[in-house]
Amino acid sequence: MYTVRFQLELSGSEKRFLSKSFFYANQMHNQLVRYATNRLNALFHDTEYVGARKAYGEAEFSKKKGSELSASEKKKKKELSNIMCIKQK
């Protein structure tokens, strides 16, 4: 793959406008990343979510297909899934 670069011929006001636009876009990106990181950290430190996730991963139904599950396993799987879904929202 090749990249072709062309020099933009811009006036001073156009350069300032592009510079400010990229600066504010960068600021918004950093704030969004910071917010998402904080929310994920809060989720991963929530004891109820961590417990449900651990129980879901260690349960026997996690290794089986949906058609092979008993009624009690389906119920337990749905309960754990609902807990995790609510916490994620």
PDB file of C-alpha atoms in Angstrom:
ATOM      1  CA  MET A   1       0.000   0.000   0.000  1.00  0.00           C
ATOM      2  CA  TYR A   2       1.286   3.436  -0.890  1.00  0.00           C
ATOM      3  CA  THR A   3       0.589   6.839   0.561  1.00  0.00           C
ATOM      4  CA  VAL A   4       0.590   9.993  -1.485  1.00  0.00           C
ATOM      5  CA  ARG A   5       1.092  13.273   0.336  1.00  0.00           C
ATOM      6  CA  PHE A   6       0.235  16.684  -1.024  1.00  0.00           C
ATOM      7  CA  GLN A   7       1.061  20.035   0.493  1.00  0.00           C
ATOM      8  CA  LEU A   8      -2.072  22.023   1.366  1.00  0.00           C
ATOM      9  CA  GLU A   9      -2.044  25.621   0.313  1.00  0.00           C
ATOM     10  CA  LEU A  10      -3.893  27.381   3.102  1.00  0.00           C
ATOM     11  CA  SER A  11      -4.202  30.970   4.184  1.00  0.00           C
ATOM     12  CA  GLY A  12      -3.279  31.996   7.721  1.00  0.00           C
ATOM     13  CA  SER A  13      -6.872  31.995   8.961  1.00  0.00           C
ATOM     14  CA  GLU A  14      -7.494  28.529   7.475  1.00  0.00           C
ATOM     15  CA  LYS A  15      -4.365  27.186   9.199  1.00  0.00           C
ATOM     16  CA  ARG A  16      -5.506  28.636  12.548  1.00  0.00           C
ATOM     17  CA  PHE A  17      -8.985  27.175  12.066  1.00  0.00           C
ATOM     18  CA  LEU A  18      -7.615  23.693  11.288  1.00  0.00           C
ATOM     19  CA  SER A  19      -5.173  23.901  14.170  1.00  0.00           C
ATOM     20  CA  LYS A  20      -7.921  24.812  16.645  1.00  0.00           C
ATOM     21  CA  SER A  21     -10.244  22.153  15.228  1.00  0.00           C
ATOM     22  CA  PHE A  22      -7.652  19.397  15.651  1.00  0.00           C
ATOM     23  CA  PHE A  23      -6.766  20.666  19.127  1.00  0.00           C
ATOM     24  CA  TYR A  24     -10.396  20.530  20.320  1.00  0.00           C
ATOM     25  CA  ALA A  25     -10.966  17.156  18.661  1.00  0.00           C
ATOM     26  CA  ASN A  26      -7.936  15.842  20.549  1.00  0.00           C
ATOM     27  CA  GLN A  27      -9.269  17.283  23.822  1.00  0.00           C
ATOM     28  CA  MET A  28     -12.672  15.653  23.281  1.00  0.00           C
ATOM     29  CA  HIS A  29     -11.042  12.315  22.464  1.00  0.00           C
ATOM     30  CA  ASN A  30      -8.961  12.437  25.656  1.00  0.00           C
ATOM     31  CA  GLN A  31     -12.018  13.241  27.780  1.00  0.00           C
ATOM     32  CA  LEU A  32     -13.993  10.401  26.213  1.00  0.00           C
ATOM     33  CA  VAL A  33     -11.173   7.915  26.820  1.00  0.00           C
ATOM     34  CA  ARG A  34     -10.819   9.101  30.421  1.00  0.00           C
ATOM     35  CA  TYR A  35     -14.580   8.772  31.036  1.00  0.00           C
ATOM     36  CA  ALA A  36     -14.749   5.284  29.490  1.00  0.00           C
ATOM     37  CA  THR A  37     -11.702   4.125  31.457  1.00  0.00           C
ATOM     38  CA  ASN A  38     -13.218   5.356  34.718  1.00  0.00           C
ATOM     39  CA  ARG A  39     -16.526   3.617  33.978  1.00  0.00           C
ATOM     40  CA  LEU A  40     -14.783   0.329  33.140  1.00  0.00           C
ATOM     41  CA  ASN A  41     -12.672   0.514  36.291  1.00  0.00           C
ATOM     42  CA  ALA A  42     -15.803   1.110  38.360  1.00  0.00           C
ATOM     43  CA  LEU A  43     -17.473  -1.894  36.723  1.00  0.00           C
ATOM     44  CA  PHE A  44     -14.505  -4.190  37.306  1.00  0.00           C
ATOM     45  CA  HIS A  45     -14.347  -3.151  40.984  1.00  0.00           C
ATOM     46  CA  ASP A  46     -18.073  -3.766  41.563  1.00  0.00           C
ATOM     47  CA  THR A  47     -18.191  -6.861  43.777  1.00  0.00           C
ATOM     48  CA  GLU A  48     -21.620  -7.989  42.546  1.00  0.00           C
ATOM     49  CA  TYR A  49     -20.551  -7.819  38.906  1.00  0.00           C
ATOM     50  CA  VAL A  50     -17.228  -9.546  39.552  1.00  0.00           C
ATOM     51  CA  GLY A  51     -18.956 -12.304  41.514  1.00  0.00           C
ATOM     52  CA  ALA A  52     -21.561 -12.880  38.804  1.00  0.00           C
ATOM     53  CA  ARG A  53     -18.905 -12.910  36.104  1.00  0.00           C
ATOM     54  CA  LYS A  54     -16.773 -15.382  38.031  1.00  0.00           C
ATOM     55  CA  ALA A  55     -19.763 -17.653  38.736  1.00  0.00           C
ATOM     56  CA  TYR A  56     -20.790 -17.502  35.071  1.00  0.00           C
ATOM     57  CA  GLY A  57     -17.302 -18.505  33.927  1.00  0.00           C
ATOM     58  CA  GLU A  58     -16.935 -21.336  36.441  1.00  0.00           C
ATOM     59  CA  ALA A  59     -20.408 -22.806  35.915  1.00  0.00           C
ATOM     60  CA  GLU A  60     -20.876 -26.043  34.016  1.00  0.00           C
ATOM     61  CA  PHE A  61     -23.243 -24.454  31.498  1.00  0.00           C
ATOM     62  CA  SER A  62     -20.485 -22.225  30.159  1.00  0.00           C
ATOM     63  CA  LYS A  63     -18.960 -25.292  28.477  1.00  0.00           C
ATOM     64  CA  LYS A  64     -22.207 -26.630  26.977  1.00  0.00           C
ATOM     65  CA  LYS A  65     -24.387 -25.579  24.070  1.00  0.00           C
ATOM     66  CA  GLY A  66     -27.775 -24.017  24.734  1.00  0.00           C
ATOM     67  CA  SER A  67     -29.709 -27.108  23.679  1.00  0.00           C
ATOM     68  CA  GLU A  68     -27.809 -29.312  26.156  1.00  0.00           C
ATOM     69  CA  LEU A  69     -28.733 -27.285  29.256  1.00  0.00           C
ATOM     70  CA  SER A  70     -31.223 -28.403  31.887  1.00  0.00           C
ATOM     71  CA  ALA A  71     -33.988 -26.092  33.096  1.00  0.00           C
ATOM     72  CA  SER A  72     -32.140 -25.172  36.293  1.00  0.00           C
ATOM     73  CA  GLU A  73     -28.940 -24.406  34.368  1.00  0.00           C
ATOM     74  CA  LYS A  74     -30.870 -22.200  31.934  1.00  0.00           C
ATOM     75  CA  LYS A  75     -32.445 -20.350  34.851  1.00  0.00           C
ATOM     76  CA  LYS A  76     -29.091 -19.813  36.594  1.00  0.00           C
ATOM     77  CA  LYS A  77     -27.475 -18.681  33.332  1.00  0.00           C
ATOM     78  CA  LYS A  78     -30.268 -16.168  32.736  1.00  0.00           C
ATOM     79  CA  GLU A  79     -30.010 -14.811  36.300  1.00  0.00           C
ATOM     80  CA  LEU A  80     -26.254 -14.273  36.040  1.00  0.00           C
ATOM     81  CA  SER A  81     -26.603 -12.748  32.575  1.00  0.00           C
ATOM     82  CA  ASN A  82     -29.249 -10.318  33.838  1.00  0.00           C
ATOM     83  CA  ILE A  83     -27.053  -9.249  36.768  1.00  0.00           C
ATOM     84  CA  MET A  84     -24.113  -8.568  34.453  1.00  0.00           C
ATOM     85  CA  CYS A  85     -26.302  -6.789  31.885  1.00  0.00           C
ATOM     86  CA  ILE A  86     -27.856  -4.467  34.487  1.00  0.00           C
ATOM     87  CA  LYS A  87     -24.442  -3.600  35.944  1.00  0.00           C
ATOM     88  CA  GLN A  88     -23.019  -2.919  32.476  1.00  0.00           C
ATOM     89  CA  LYS A  89     -25.838  -0.493  31.702  1.00  0.00           C
TER      90      LYS A  89
END
